[in-house]
């Protein structure tokens, strides 16, 4: 029985992964780099700059750092514009009920996201109240598959990795959870990833396996 659950945000609690895709696609289109759903899956859980490096790599393009900074900033402006459409009803009842059930059971909950926009998303969707801690892109120096974001999350909860499960839609996130010694649960794109300790097709299923 786990005492804590750490949730990835984009693509697990909310479909902001589609907004990341739209924003990156517009940048890739400008650069004439073919970019579809398959390529987008490579960016799940990966930091903003590392995502840009992957996209530029797909197009065999190398750019000076200042241009890369400008592109990443432009992508973020588009992404944040898309985020403004989020409201509490952007979160499914199933996600809300699952988080509430964990709270009621006294299981500690944290967000573990590489995103620097995580707190904004939690605020816009009124999800903050379900979490005891938030570990995000603002408190880490290494992004997934490095375990830092989850290790910090567990530390904020006052728990050890062995006491926590991590729920992730990114293969890089499952690798990060495993590297940190967490029980890794794959959902969405990471459901069925052979490195996951468990796979679920729907978030409420985690209540039966932790
Ligand atoms: C999450 C998403 C990634 C995104 C990263 C950084 O891990 O899955 O697709 O690149 O956060 O997000 P940010 O909002 O800081 O650009
Ligand atoms: Mg994700």
mmCIF file with all atom_site columns, C-alpha atoms and ligand atoms in Angstrom:
data_model
loop_
_atom_site.group_PDB
_atom_site.id
_atom_site.type_symbol
_atom_site.label_atom_id
_atom_site.label_alt_id
_atom_site.label_comp_id
_atom_site.label_asym_id
_atom_site.label_entity_id
_atom_site.label_seq_id
_atom_site.pdbx_PDB_ins_code
_atom_site.Cartn_x
_atom_site.Cartn_y
_atom_site.Cartn_z
_atom_site.occupancy
_atom_site.B_iso_or_equiv
_atom_site.pdbx_formal_charge
_atom_site.auth_seq_id
_atom_site.auth_comp_id
_atom_site.auth_asym_id
_atom_site.auth_atom_id
_atom_site.pdbx_PDB_model_num
ATOM   1   C  CA  . UNK A 1 1   ? 0.000   0.000  0.000   1.00 0.00 ? 1   UNK A CA  1
ATOM   2   C  CA  . UNK A 1 2   ? 1.548   3.313  -1.114  1.00 0.00 ? 2   UNK A CA  1
ATOM   3   C  CA  . UNK A 1 3   ? 1.425   6.412  1.069   1.00 0.00 ? 3   UNK A CA  1
ATOM   4   C  CA  . UNK A 1 4   ? 1.817   8.882  -1.758  1.00 0.00 ? 4   UNK A CA  1
ATOM   5   C  CA  . UNK A 1 5   ? 1.018   9.311  -5.450  1.00 0.00 ? 5   UNK A CA  1
ATOM   6   C  CA  . UNK A 1 6   ? 2.917   11.719 -7.698  1.00 0.00 ? 6   UNK A CA  1
ATOM   7   C  CA  . UNK A 1 7   ? 1.108   12.707 -10.889 1.00 0.00 ? 7   UNK A CA  1
ATOM   8   C  CA  . UNK A 1 8   ? 2.556   13.970 -14.098 1.00 0.00 ? 8   UNK A CA  1
ATOM   9   C  CA  . UNK A 1 9   ? 0.341   16.855 -15.265 1.00 0.00 ? 9   UNK A CA  1
ATOM   10  C  CA  . UNK A 1 10  ? 0.287   17.299 -19.072 1.00 0.00 ? 10  UNK A CA  1
ATOM   11  C  CA  . UNK A 1 11  ? -1.466  14.282 -20.589 1.00 0.00 ? 11  UNK A CA  1
ATOM   12  C  CA  . UNK A 1 12  ? -2.343  12.643 -17.249 1.00 0.00 ? 12  UNK A CA  1
ATOM   13  C  CA  . UNK A 1 13  ? -4.529  15.074 -15.318 1.00 0.00 ? 13  UNK A CA  1
ATOM   14  C  CA  . UNK A 1 14  ? -5.376  17.329 -18.232 1.00 0.00 ? 14  UNK A CA  1
ATOM   15  C  CA  . UNK A 1 15  ? -5.076  17.311 -22.026 1.00 0.00 ? 15  UNK A CA  1
ATOM   16  C  CA  . UNK A 1 16  ? -2.597  20.178 -22.225 1.00 0.00 ? 16  UNK A CA  1
ATOM   17  C  CA  . UNK A 1 17  ? -0.387  17.783 -24.218 1.00 0.00 ? 17  UNK A CA  1
ATOM   18  C  CA  . UNK A 1 18  ? -2.601  18.681 -27.213 1.00 0.00 ? 18  UNK A CA  1
ATOM   19  C  CA  . UNK A 1 19  ? -1.842  22.386 -26.671 1.00 0.00 ? 19  UNK A CA  1
ATOM   20  C  CA  . UNK A 1 20  ? 1.897   21.677 -26.471 1.00 0.00 ? 20  UNK A CA  1
ATOM   21  C  CA  . UNK A 1 21  ? 1.490   19.830 -29.779 1.00 0.00 ? 21  UNK A CA  1
ATOM   22  C  CA  . UNK A 1 22  ? -0.343  22.715 -31.488 1.00 0.00 ? 22  UNK A CA  1
ATOM   23  C  CA  . UNK A 1 23  ? 2.214   25.266 -30.290 1.00 0.00 ? 23  UNK A CA  1
ATOM   24  C  CA  . UNK A 1 24  ? 5.236   23.159 -31.334 1.00 0.00 ? 24  UNK A CA  1
ATOM   25  C  CA  . UNK A 1 25  ? 3.577   22.264 -34.658 1.00 0.00 ? 25  UNK A CA  1
ATOM   26  C  CA  . UNK A 1 26  ? 3.265   25.940 -35.592 1.00 0.00 ? 26  UNK A CA  1
ATOM   27  C  CA  . UNK A 1 27  ? 6.997   26.426 -34.903 1.00 0.00 ? 27  UNK A CA  1
ATOM   28  C  CA  . UNK A 1 28  ? 7.928   23.260 -36.840 1.00 0.00 ? 28  UNK A CA  1
ATOM   29  C  CA  . UNK A 1 29  ? 5.751   24.386 -39.786 1.00 0.00 ? 29  UNK A CA  1
ATOM   30  C  CA  . UNK A 1 30  ? 7.567   27.731 -39.906 1.00 0.00 ? 30  UNK A CA  1
ATOM   31  C  CA  . UNK A 1 31  ? 10.869  25.851 -40.073 1.00 0.00 ? 31  UNK A CA  1
ATOM   32  C  CA  . UNK A 1 32  ? 9.501   23.392 -42.680 1.00 0.00 ? 32  UNK A CA  1
ATOM   33  C  CA  . UNK A 1 33  ? 10.156  20.449 -40.381 1.00 0.00 ? 33  UNK A CA  1
ATOM   34  C  CA  . UNK A 1 34  ? 7.676   17.583 -40.779 1.00 0.00 ? 34  UNK A CA  1
ATOM   35  C  CA  . UNK A 1 35  ? 6.054   17.178 -37.371 1.00 0.00 ? 35  UNK A CA  1
ATOM   36  C  CA  . UNK A 1 36  ? 3.131   14.901 -36.515 1.00 0.00 ? 36  UNK A CA  1
ATOM   37  C  CA  . UNK A 1 37  ? 1.639   12.996 -33.581 1.00 0.00 ? 37  UNK A CA  1
ATOM   38  C  CA  . UNK A 1 38  ? 4.420   10.398 -33.663 1.00 0.00 ? 38  UNK A CA  1
ATOM   39  C  CA  . UNK A 1 39  ? 7.148   13.029 -33.407 1.00 0.00 ? 39  UNK A CA  1
ATOM   40  C  CA  . UNK A 1 40  ? 5.159   14.859 -30.714 1.00 0.00 ? 40  UNK A CA  1
ATOM   41  C  CA  . UNK A 1 41  ? 5.198   11.740 -28.533 1.00 0.00 ? 41  UNK A CA  1
ATOM   42  C  CA  . UNK A 1 42  ? 9.000   12.099 -28.354 1.00 0.00 ? 42  UNK A CA  1
ATOM   43  C  CA  . UNK A 1 43  ? 8.475   15.393 -26.508 1.00 0.00 ? 43  UNK A CA  1
ATOM   44  C  CA  . UNK A 1 44  ? 6.286   14.070 -23.688 1.00 0.00 ? 44  UNK A CA  1
ATOM   45  C  CA  . UNK A 1 45  ? 7.901   14.857 -20.336 1.00 0.00 ? 45  UNK A CA  1
ATOM   46  C  CA  . UNK A 1 46  ? 10.852  16.560 -22.048 1.00 0.00 ? 46  UNK A CA  1
ATOM   47  C  CA  . UNK A 1 47  ? 11.774  20.145 -21.085 1.00 0.00 ? 47  UNK A CA  1
ATOM   48  C  CA  . UNK A 1 48  ? 11.084  23.066 -23.414 1.00 0.00 ? 48  UNK A CA  1
ATOM   49  C  CA  . UNK A 1 49  ? 14.661  23.523 -24.677 1.00 0.00 ? 49  UNK A CA  1
ATOM   50  C  CA  . UNK A 1 50  ? 15.272  19.783 -24.990 1.00 0.00 ? 50  UNK A CA  1
ATOM   51  C  CA  . UNK A 1 51  ? 12.005  19.542 -26.978 1.00 0.00 ? 51  UNK A CA  1
ATOM   52  C  CA  . UNK A 1 52  ? 13.216  22.251 -29.356 1.00 0.00 ? 52  UNK A CA  1
ATOM   53  C  CA  . UNK A 1 53  ? 16.530  20.409 -29.773 1.00 0.00 ? 53  UNK A CA  1
ATOM   54  C  CA  . UNK A 1 54  ? 14.622  17.235 -30.721 1.00 0.00 ? 54  UNK A CA  1
ATOM   55  C  CA  . UNK A 1 55  ? 12.501  19.139 -33.291 1.00 0.00 ? 55  UNK A CA  1
ATOM   56  C  CA  . UNK A 1 56  ? 15.548  20.867 -34.811 1.00 0.00 ? 56  UNK A CA  1
ATOM   57  C  CA  . UNK A 1 57  ? 17.292  17.477 -34.913 1.00 0.00 ? 57  UNK A CA  1
ATOM   58  C  CA  . UNK A 1 58  ? 14.356  16.040 -36.892 1.00 0.00 ? 58  UNK A CA  1
ATOM   59  C  CA  . UNK A 1 59  ? 14.958  18.758 -39.483 1.00 0.00 ? 59  UNK A CA  1
ATOM   60  C  CA  . UNK A 1 60  ? 18.745  18.499 -39.343 1.00 0.00 ? 60  UNK A CA  1
ATOM   61  C  CA  . UNK A 1 61  ? 18.844  22.168 -38.443 1.00 0.00 ? 61  UNK A CA  1
ATOM   62  C  CA  . UNK A 1 62  ? 21.345  23.706 -36.087 1.00 0.00 ? 62  UNK A CA  1
ATOM   63  C  CA  . UNK A 1 63  ? 20.846  27.256 -34.806 1.00 0.00 ? 63  UNK A CA  1
ATOM   64  C  CA  . UNK A 1 64  ? 22.748  29.626 -32.531 1.00 0.00 ? 64  UNK A CA  1
ATOM   65  C  CA  . UNK A 1 65  ? 21.604  29.732 -28.891 1.00 0.00 ? 65  UNK A CA  1
ATOM   66  C  CA  . UNK A 1 66  ? 19.954  33.187 -29.194 1.00 0.00 ? 66  UNK A CA  1
ATOM   67  C  CA  . UNK A 1 67  ? 17.726  31.973 -32.045 1.00 0.00 ? 67  UNK A CA  1
ATOM   68  C  CA  . UNK A 1 68  ? 16.836  28.872 -30.096 1.00 0.00 ? 68  UNK A CA  1
ATOM   69  C  CA  . UNK A 1 69  ? 15.910  30.985 -27.063 1.00 0.00 ? 69  UNK A CA  1
ATOM   70  C  CA  . UNK A 1 70  ? 13.694  33.165 -29.275 1.00 0.00 ? 70  UNK A CA  1
ATOM   71  C  CA  . UNK A 1 71  ? 11.941  30.130 -30.797 1.00 0.00 ? 71  UNK A CA  1
ATOM   72  C  CA  . UNK A 1 72  ? 11.353  28.518 -27.391 1.00 0.00 ? 72  UNK A CA  1
ATOM   73  C  CA  . UNK A 1 73  ? 9.954   31.783 -26.089 1.00 0.00 ? 73  UNK A CA  1
ATOM   74  C  CA  . UNK A 1 74  ? 7.638   32.105 -29.102 1.00 0.00 ? 74  UNK A CA  1
ATOM   75  C  CA  . UNK A 1 75  ? 6.425   28.544 -28.597 1.00 0.00 ? 75  UNK A CA  1
ATOM   76  C  CA  . UNK A 1 76  ? 5.716   29.288 -24.954 1.00 0.00 ? 76  UNK A CA  1
ATOM   77  C  CA  . UNK A 1 77  ? 3.772   32.466 -25.789 1.00 0.00 ? 77  UNK A CA  1
ATOM   78  C  CA  . UNK A 1 78  ? 1.529   30.442 -28.127 1.00 0.00 ? 78  UNK A CA  1
ATOM   79  C  CA  . UNK A 1 79  ? 1.158   27.683 -25.554 1.00 0.00 ? 79  UNK A CA  1
ATOM   80  C  CA  . UNK A 1 80  ? 0.268   30.118 -22.744 1.00 0.00 ? 80  UNK A CA  1
ATOM   81  C  CA  . UNK A 1 81  ? -2.286  31.763 -25.073 1.00 0.00 ? 81  UNK A CA  1
ATOM   82  C  CA  . UNK A 1 82  ? -3.907  28.347 -25.589 1.00 0.00 ? 82  UNK A CA  1
ATOM   83  C  CA  . UNK A 1 83  ? -3.827  27.702 -21.829 1.00 0.00 ? 83  UNK A CA  1
ATOM   84  C  CA  . UNK A 1 84  ? -6.096  30.719 -21.285 1.00 0.00 ? 84  UNK A CA  1
ATOM   85  C  CA  . UNK A 1 85  ? -9.014  28.617 -22.570 1.00 0.00 ? 85  UNK A CA  1
ATOM   86  C  CA  . UNK A 1 86  ? -8.654  26.264 -19.559 1.00 0.00 ? 86  UNK A CA  1
ATOM   87  C  CA  . UNK A 1 87  ? -11.357 26.313 -16.888 1.00 0.00 ? 87  UNK A CA  1
ATOM   88  C  CA  . UNK A 1 88  ? -12.244 23.935 -14.027 1.00 0.00 ? 88  UNK A CA  1
ATOM   89  C  CA  . UNK A 1 89  ? -14.470 22.046 -16.475 1.00 0.00 ? 89  UNK A CA  1
ATOM   90  C  CA  . UNK A 1 90  ? -11.403 21.200 -18.609 1.00 0.00 ? 90  UNK A CA  1
ATOM   91  C  CA  . UNK A 1 91  ? -10.649 18.535 -15.983 1.00 0.00 ? 91  UNK A CA  1
ATOM   92  C  CA  . UNK A 1 92  ? -12.683 15.328 -16.134 1.00 0.00 ? 92  UNK A CA  1
ATOM   93  C  CA  . UNK A 1 93  ? -14.919 14.294 -13.241 1.00 0.00 ? 93  UNK A CA  1
ATOM   94  C  CA  . UNK A 1 94  ? -12.953 11.054 -13.122 1.00 0.00 ? 94  UNK A CA  1
ATOM   95  C  CA  . UNK A 1 95  ? -9.687  12.895 -12.439 1.00 0.00 ? 95  UNK A CA  1
ATOM   96  C  CA  . UNK A 1 96  ? -11.331 15.068 -9.762  1.00 0.00 ? 96  UNK A CA  1
ATOM   97  C  CA  . UNK A 1 97  ? -13.047 12.059 -8.116  1.00 0.00 ? 97  UNK A CA  1
ATOM   98  C  CA  . UNK A 1 98  ? -9.811  10.045 -8.102  1.00 0.00 ? 98  UNK A CA  1
ATOM   99  C  CA  . UNK A 1 99  ? -7.856  12.880 -6.480  1.00 0.00 ? 99  UNK A CA  1
ATOM   100 C  CA  . UNK A 1 100 ? -10.631 13.405 -3.932  1.00 0.00 ? 100 UNK A CA  1
ATOM   101 C  CA  . UNK A 1 101 ? -10.696 9.694  -3.098  1.00 0.00 ? 101 UNK A CA  1
ATOM   102 C  CA  . UNK A 1 102 ? -6.911  9.729  -2.504  1.00 0.00 ? 102 UNK A CA  1
ATOM   103 C  CA  . UNK A 1 103 ? -7.329  12.791 -0.248  1.00 0.00 ? 103 UNK A CA  1
ATOM   104 C  CA  . UNK A 1 104 ? -10.127 11.022 1.652   1.00 0.00 ? 104 UNK A CA  1
ATOM   105 C  CA  . UNK A 1 105 ? -7.968  7.914  2.103   1.00 0.00 ? 105 UNK A CA  1
ATOM   106 C  CA  . UNK A 1 106 ? -5.182  10.075 3.567   1.00 0.00 ? 106 UNK A CA  1
ATOM   107 C  CA  . UNK A 1 107 ? -2.809  9.246  0.709   1.00 0.00 ? 107 UNK A CA  1
ATOM   108 C  CA  . UNK A 1 108 ? -0.517  12.187 -0.003  1.00 0.00 ? 108 UNK A CA  1
ATOM   109 C  CA  . UNK A 1 109 ? -0.580  13.652 -3.510  1.00 0.00 ? 109 UNK A CA  1
ATOM   110 C  CA  . UNK A 1 110 ? 1.904   15.689 -5.514  1.00 0.00 ? 110 UNK A CA  1
ATOM   111 C  CA  . UNK A 1 111 ? 2.342   16.952 -9.045  1.00 0.00 ? 111 UNK A CA  1
ATOM   112 C  CA  . UNK A 1 112 ? 5.638   15.988 -10.716 1.00 0.00 ? 112 UNK A CA  1
ATOM   113 C  CA  . UNK A 1 113 ? 5.873   17.898 -13.999 1.00 0.00 ? 113 UNK A CA  1
ATOM   114 C  CA  . UNK A 1 114 ? 8.767   19.231 -16.084 1.00 0.00 ? 114 UNK A CA  1
ATOM   115 C  CA  . UNK A 1 115 ? 6.606   22.219 -16.996 1.00 0.00 ? 115 UNK A CA  1
ATOM   116 C  CA  . UNK A 1 116 ? 7.293   25.753 -15.841 1.00 0.00 ? 116 UNK A CA  1
ATOM   117 C  CA  . UNK A 1 117 ? 3.596   26.449 -16.449 1.00 0.00 ? 117 UNK A CA  1
ATOM   118 C  CA  . UNK A 1 118 ? 2.339   23.771 -14.035 1.00 0.00 ? 118 UNK A CA  1
ATOM   119 C  CA  . UNK A 1 119 ? 1.200   26.166 -11.286 1.00 0.00 ? 119 UNK A CA  1
ATOM   120 C  CA  . UNK A 1 120 ? -0.653  28.341 -13.814 1.00 0.00 ? 120 UNK A CA  1
ATOM   121 C  CA  . UNK A 1 121 ? -2.484  25.256 -15.144 1.00 0.00 ? 121 UNK A CA  1
ATOM   122 C  CA  . UNK A 1 122 ? -3.401  24.072 -11.633 1.00 0.00 ? 122 UNK A CA  1
ATOM   123 C  CA  . UNK A 1 123 ? -4.763  27.537 -10.840 1.00 0.00 ? 123 UNK A CA  1
ATOM   124 C  CA  . UNK A 1 124 ? -6.814  27.911 -14.039 1.00 0.00 ? 124 UNK A CA  1
ATOM   125 C  CA  . UNK A 1 125 ? -8.376  24.470 -13.533 1.00 0.00 ? 125 UNK A CA  1
ATOM   126 C  CA  . UNK A 1 126 ? -8.865  24.786 -9.758  1.00 0.00 ? 126 UNK A CA  1
ATOM   127 C  CA  . UNK A 1 127 ? -6.837  21.625 -9.121  1.00 0.00 ? 127 UNK A CA  1
ATOM   128 C  CA  . UNK A 1 128 ? -4.448  23.111 -6.533  1.00 0.00 ? 128 UNK A CA  1
ATOM   129 C  CA  . UNK A 1 129 ? -6.632  22.129 -3.578  1.00 0.00 ? 129 UNK A CA  1
ATOM   130 C  CA  . UNK A 1 130 ? -6.150  18.380 -4.159  1.00 0.00 ? 130 UNK A CA  1
ATOM   131 C  CA  . UNK A 1 131 ? -2.345  18.468 -3.861  1.00 0.00 ? 131 UNK A CA  1
ATOM   132 C  CA  . UNK A 1 132 ? -0.025  18.492 -0.864  1.00 0.00 ? 132 UNK A CA  1
ATOM   133 C  CA  . UNK A 1 133 ? 2.958   19.493 -3.006  1.00 0.00 ? 133 UNK A CA  1
ATOM   134 C  CA  . UNK A 1 134 ? 3.978   20.624 -6.477  1.00 0.00 ? 134 UNK A CA  1
ATOM   135 C  CA  . UNK A 1 135 ? 7.357   19.754 -7.992  1.00 0.00 ? 135 UNK A CA  1
ATOM   136 C  CA  . UNK A 1 136 ? 7.749   21.304 -11.441 1.00 0.00 ? 136 UNK A CA  1
ATOM   137 C  CA  . UNK A 1 137 ? 10.075  22.808 -14.027 1.00 0.00 ? 137 UNK A CA  1
ATOM   138 C  CA  . UNK A 1 138 ? 10.840  25.725 -11.701 1.00 0.00 ? 138 UNK A CA  1
ATOM   139 C  CA  . UNK A 1 139 ? 12.543  23.578 -9.030  1.00 0.00 ? 139 UNK A CA  1
ATOM   140 C  CA  . UNK A 1 140 ? 14.643  21.201 -11.139 1.00 0.00 ? 140 UNK A CA  1
ATOM   141 C  CA  . UNK A 1 141 ? 17.834  21.369 -13.147 1.00 0.00 ? 141 UNK A CA  1
ATOM   142 C  CA  . UNK A 1 142 ? 17.465  18.015 -14.966 1.00 0.00 ? 142 UNK A CA  1
ATOM   143 C  CA  . UNK A 1 143 ? 14.268  17.017 -16.764 1.00 0.00 ? 143 UNK A CA  1
ATOM   144 C  CA  . UNK A 1 144 ? 12.834  13.497 -17.221 1.00 0.00 ? 144 UNK A CA  1
ATOM   145 C  CA  . UNK A 1 145 ? 14.181  10.807 -17.734 1.00 0.00 ? 145 UNK A CA  1
ATOM   146 C  CA  . UNK A 1 146 ? 16.257  12.136 -14.822 1.00 0.00 ? 146 UNK A CA  1
ATOM   147 C  CA  . UNK A 1 147 ? 14.330  11.322 -11.604 1.00 0.00 ? 147 UNK A CA  1
ATOM   148 C  CA  . UNK A 1 148 ? 14.942  14.762 -10.016 1.00 0.00 ? 148 UNK A CA  1
ATOM   149 C  CA  . UNK A 1 149 ? 11.376  16.085 -10.392 1.00 0.00 ? 149 UNK A CA  1
ATOM   150 C  CA  . UNK A 1 150 ? 9.898   13.020 -8.664  1.00 0.00 ? 150 UNK A CA  1
ATOM   151 C  CA  . UNK A 1 151 ? 12.605  12.831 -5.986  1.00 0.00 ? 151 UNK A CA  1
ATOM   152 C  CA  . UNK A 1 152 ? 11.846  16.478 -5.113  1.00 0.00 ? 152 UNK A CA  1
ATOM   153 C  CA  . UNK A 1 153 ? 8.117   15.686 -5.128  1.00 0.00 ? 153 UNK A CA  1
ATOM   154 C  CA  . UNK A 1 154 ? 8.609   12.809 -2.663  1.00 0.00 ? 154 UNK A CA  1
ATOM   155 C  CA  . UNK A 1 155 ? 10.852  15.015 -0.521  1.00 0.00 ? 155 UNK A CA  1
ATOM   156 C  CA  . UNK A 1 156 ? 8.169   17.762 -0.463  1.00 0.00 ? 156 UNK A CA  1
ATOM   157 C  CA  . UNK A 1 157 ? 5.686   15.105 0.717   1.00 0.00 ? 157 UNK A CA  1
ATOM   158 C  CA  . UNK A 1 158 ? 8.082   13.841 3.382   1.00 0.00 ? 158 UNK A CA  1
ATOM   159 C  CA  . UNK A 1 159 ? 8.023   10.343 1.858   1.00 0.00 ? 159 UNK A CA  1
ATOM   160 C  CA  . UNK A 1 160 ? 10.654  8.020  0.381   1.00 0.00 ? 160 UNK A CA  1
ATOM   161 C  CA  . UNK A 1 161 ? 10.425  6.960  -3.304  1.00 0.00 ? 161 UNK A CA  1
ATOM   162 C  CA  . UNK A 1 162 ? 9.556   3.425  -2.194  1.00 0.00 ? 162 UNK A CA  1
ATOM   163 C  CA  . UNK A 1 163 ? 6.460   4.782  -0.457  1.00 0.00 ? 163 UNK A CA  1
ATOM   164 C  CA  . UNK A 1 164 ? 5.193   6.508  -3.623  1.00 0.00 ? 164 UNK A CA  1
ATOM   165 C  CA  . UNK A 1 165 ? 3.670   5.615  -6.985  1.00 0.00 ? 165 UNK A CA  1
ATOM   166 C  CA  . UNK A 1 166 ? 4.182   7.798  -10.055 1.00 0.00 ? 166 UNK A CA  1
ATOM   167 C  CA  . UNK A 1 167 ? 1.521   8.109  -12.779 1.00 0.00 ? 167 UNK A CA  1
ATOM   168 C  CA  . UNK A 1 168 ? 2.898   9.074  -16.186 1.00 0.00 ? 168 UNK A CA  1
ATOM   169 C  CA  . UNK A 1 169 ? 1.917   9.282  -19.864 1.00 0.00 ? 169 UNK A CA  1
ATOM   170 C  CA  . UNK A 1 170 ? 5.533   9.710  -21.047 1.00 0.00 ? 170 UNK A CA  1
ATOM   171 C  CA  . UNK A 1 171 ? 8.002   6.875  -21.548 1.00 0.00 ? 171 UNK A CA  1
ATOM   172 C  CA  . UNK A 1 172 ? 10.687  9.346  -20.369 1.00 0.00 ? 172 UNK A CA  1
ATOM   173 C  CA  . UNK A 1 173 ? 8.598   9.822  -17.217 1.00 0.00 ? 173 UNK A CA  1
ATOM   174 C  CA  . UNK A 1 174 ? 8.339   6.075  -16.574 1.00 0.00 ? 174 UNK A CA  1
ATOM   175 C  CA  . UNK A 1 175 ? 12.126  5.806  -16.991 1.00 0.00 ? 175 UNK A CA  1
ATOM   176 C  CA  . UNK A 1 176 ? 12.515  8.700  -14.522 1.00 0.00 ? 176 UNK A CA  1
ATOM   177 C  CA  . UNK A 1 177 ? 10.189  7.049  -11.981 1.00 0.00 ? 177 UNK A CA  1
ATOM   178 C  CA  . UNK A 1 178 ? 12.040  3.730  -12.261 1.00 0.00 ? 178 UNK A CA  1
ATOM   179 C  CA  . UNK A 1 179 ? 15.425  5.434  -11.935 1.00 0.00 ? 179 UNK A CA  1
ATOM   180 C  CA  . UNK A 1 180 ? 14.217  7.104  -8.726  1.00 0.00 ? 180 UNK A CA  1
ATOM   181 C  CA  . UNK A 1 181 ? 12.944  3.867  -7.190  1.00 0.00 ? 181 UNK A CA  1
ATOM   182 C  CA  . UNK A 1 182 ? 9.202   4.659  -7.505  1.00 0.00 ? 182 UNK A CA  1
ATOM   183 C  CA  . UNK A 1 183 ? 6.365   2.289  -8.473  1.00 0.00 ? 183 UNK A CA  1
ATOM   184 C  CA  . UNK A 1 184 ? 5.704   3.428  -12.072 1.00 0.00 ? 184 UNK A CA  1
ATOM   185 C  CA  . UNK A 1 185 ? 2.199   3.445  -13.551 1.00 0.00 ? 185 UNK A CA  1
ATOM   186 C  CA  . UNK A 1 186 ? 1.811   4.074  -17.293 1.00 0.00 ? 186 UNK A CA  1
ATOM   187 C  CA  . UNK A 1 187 ? -1.302  5.665  -18.775 1.00 0.00 ? 187 UNK A CA  1
ATOM   188 C  CA  . UNK A 1 188 ? -2.113  7.025  -22.254 1.00 0.00 ? 188 UNK A CA  1
ATOM   189 C  CA  . UNK A 1 189 ? 0.940   6.949  -24.500 1.00 0.00 ? 189 UNK A CA  1
ATOM   190 C  CA  . UNK A 1 190 ? 2.934   5.098  -21.782 1.00 0.00 ? 190 UNK A CA  1
ATOM   191 C  CA  . UNK A 1 191 ? 0.251   2.444  -21.114 1.00 0.00 ? 191 UNK A CA  1
ATOM   192 C  CA  . UNK A 1 192 ? 1.789   -0.796 -22.278 1.00 0.00 ? 192 UNK A CA  1
ATOM   193 C  CA  . UNK A 1 193 ? 5.334   0.614  -22.163 1.00 0.00 ? 193 UNK A CA  1
ATOM   194 C  CA  . UNK A 1 194 ? 7.263   -2.483 -21.146 1.00 0.00 ? 194 UNK A CA  1
ATOM   195 C  CA  . UNK A 1 195 ? 9.303   -0.624 -18.502 1.00 0.00 ? 195 UNK A CA  1
ATOM   196 C  CA  . UNK A 1 196 ? 6.176   0.384  -16.503 1.00 0.00 ? 196 UNK A CA  1
ATOM   197 C  CA  . UNK A 1 197 ? 5.512   -1.534 -13.267 1.00 0.00 ? 197 UNK A CA  1
ATOM   198 C  CA  . UNK A 1 198 ? 1.785   -1.327 -14.081 1.00 0.00 ? 198 UNK A CA  1
ATOM   199 C  CA  . UNK A 1 199 ? -0.427  0.054  -16.854 1.00 0.00 ? 199 UNK A CA  1
ATOM   200 C  CA  . UNK A 1 200 ? -3.882  1.569  -16.552 1.00 0.00 ? 200 UNK A CA  1
ATOM   201 C  CA  . UNK A 1 201 ? -6.317  2.625  -19.256 1.00 0.00 ? 201 UNK A CA  1
ATOM   202 C  CA  . UNK A 1 202 ? -8.216  5.022  -17.068 1.00 0.00 ? 202 UNK A CA  1
ATOM   203 C  CA  . UNK A 1 203 ? -7.062  7.113  -14.065 1.00 0.00 ? 203 UNK A CA  1
ATOM   204 C  CA  . UNK A 1 204 ? -9.510  5.672  -11.507 1.00 0.00 ? 204 UNK A CA  1
ATOM   205 C  CA  . UNK A 1 205 ? -7.890  2.238  -11.950 1.00 0.00 ? 205 UNK A CA  1
ATOM   206 C  CA  . UNK A 1 206 ? -4.916  3.443  -9.947  1.00 0.00 ? 206 UNK A CA  1
ATOM   207 C  CA  . UNK A 1 207 ? -7.093  3.348  -6.817  1.00 0.00 ? 207 UNK A CA  1
ATOM   208 C  CA  . UNK A 1 208 ? -7.152  -0.458 -7.125  1.00 0.00 ? 208 UNK A CA  1
ATOM   209 C  CA  . UNK A 1 209 ? -3.424  -0.995 -7.646  1.00 0.00 ? 209 UNK A CA  1
ATOM   210 C  CA  . UNK A 1 210 ? -1.596  1.323  -5.240  1.00 0.00 ? 210 UNK A CA  1
HETATM 211 C  C1  . LIG B 2 .   ? 5.817   18.589 -19.688 1.00 0.00 ? 1   LIG B C1  1
HETATM 212 C  C2  . LIG B 2 .   ? 5.321   18.217 -21.075 1.00 0.00 ? 1   LIG B C2  1
HETATM 213 C  C3  . LIG B 2 .   ? 6.370   18.538 -22.119 1.00 0.00 ? 1   LIG B C3  1
HETATM 214 C  C4  . LIG B 2 .   ? 6.840   19.982 -21.980 1.00 0.00 ? 1   LIG B C4  1
HETATM 215 C  C5  . LIG B 2 .   ? 7.427   20.187 -20.594 1.00 0.00 ? 1   LIG B C5  1
HETATM 216 C  C6  . LIG B 2 .   ? 7.883   21.623 -20.362 1.00 0.00 ? 1   LIG B C6  1
HETATM 217 O  O1  . LIG B 2 .   ? 6.741   17.630 -19.276 1.00 0.00 ? 1   LIG B O1  1
HETATM 218 O  O2  . LIG B 2 .   ? 4.992   16.844 -21.156 1.00 0.00 ? 1   LIG B O2  1
HETATM 219 O  O3  . LIG B 2 .   ? 5.799   18.323 -23.395 1.00 0.00 ? 1   LIG B O3  1
HETATM 220 O  O4  . LIG B 2 .   ? 7.821   20.297 -22.952 1.00 0.00 ? 1   LIG B O4  1
HETATM 221 O  O5  . LIG B 2 .   ? 6.416   19.879 -19.639 1.00 0.00 ? 1   LIG B O5  1
HETATM 222 O  O6  . LIG B 2 .   ? 6.753   22.474 -20.367 1.00 0.00 ? 1   LIG B O6  1
HETATM 223 P  P1  . LIG B 2 .   ? 6.782   24.054 -20.360 1.00 0.00 ? 1   LIG B P1  1
HETATM 224 O  O7  . LIG B 2 .   ? 5.345   24.429 -20.052 1.00 0.00 ? 1   LIG B O7  1
HETATM 225 O  O8  . LIG B 2 .   ? 7.709   24.481 -19.256 1.00 0.00 ? 1   LIG B O8  1
HETATM 226 O  O9  . LIG B 2 .   ? 7.239   24.501 -21.674 1.00 0.00 ? 1   LIG B O9  1
HETATM 227 MG MG1 . LIG B 2 .   ? 2.878   14.105 -19.567 1.00 0.00 ? 2   LIG B MG1 1
#
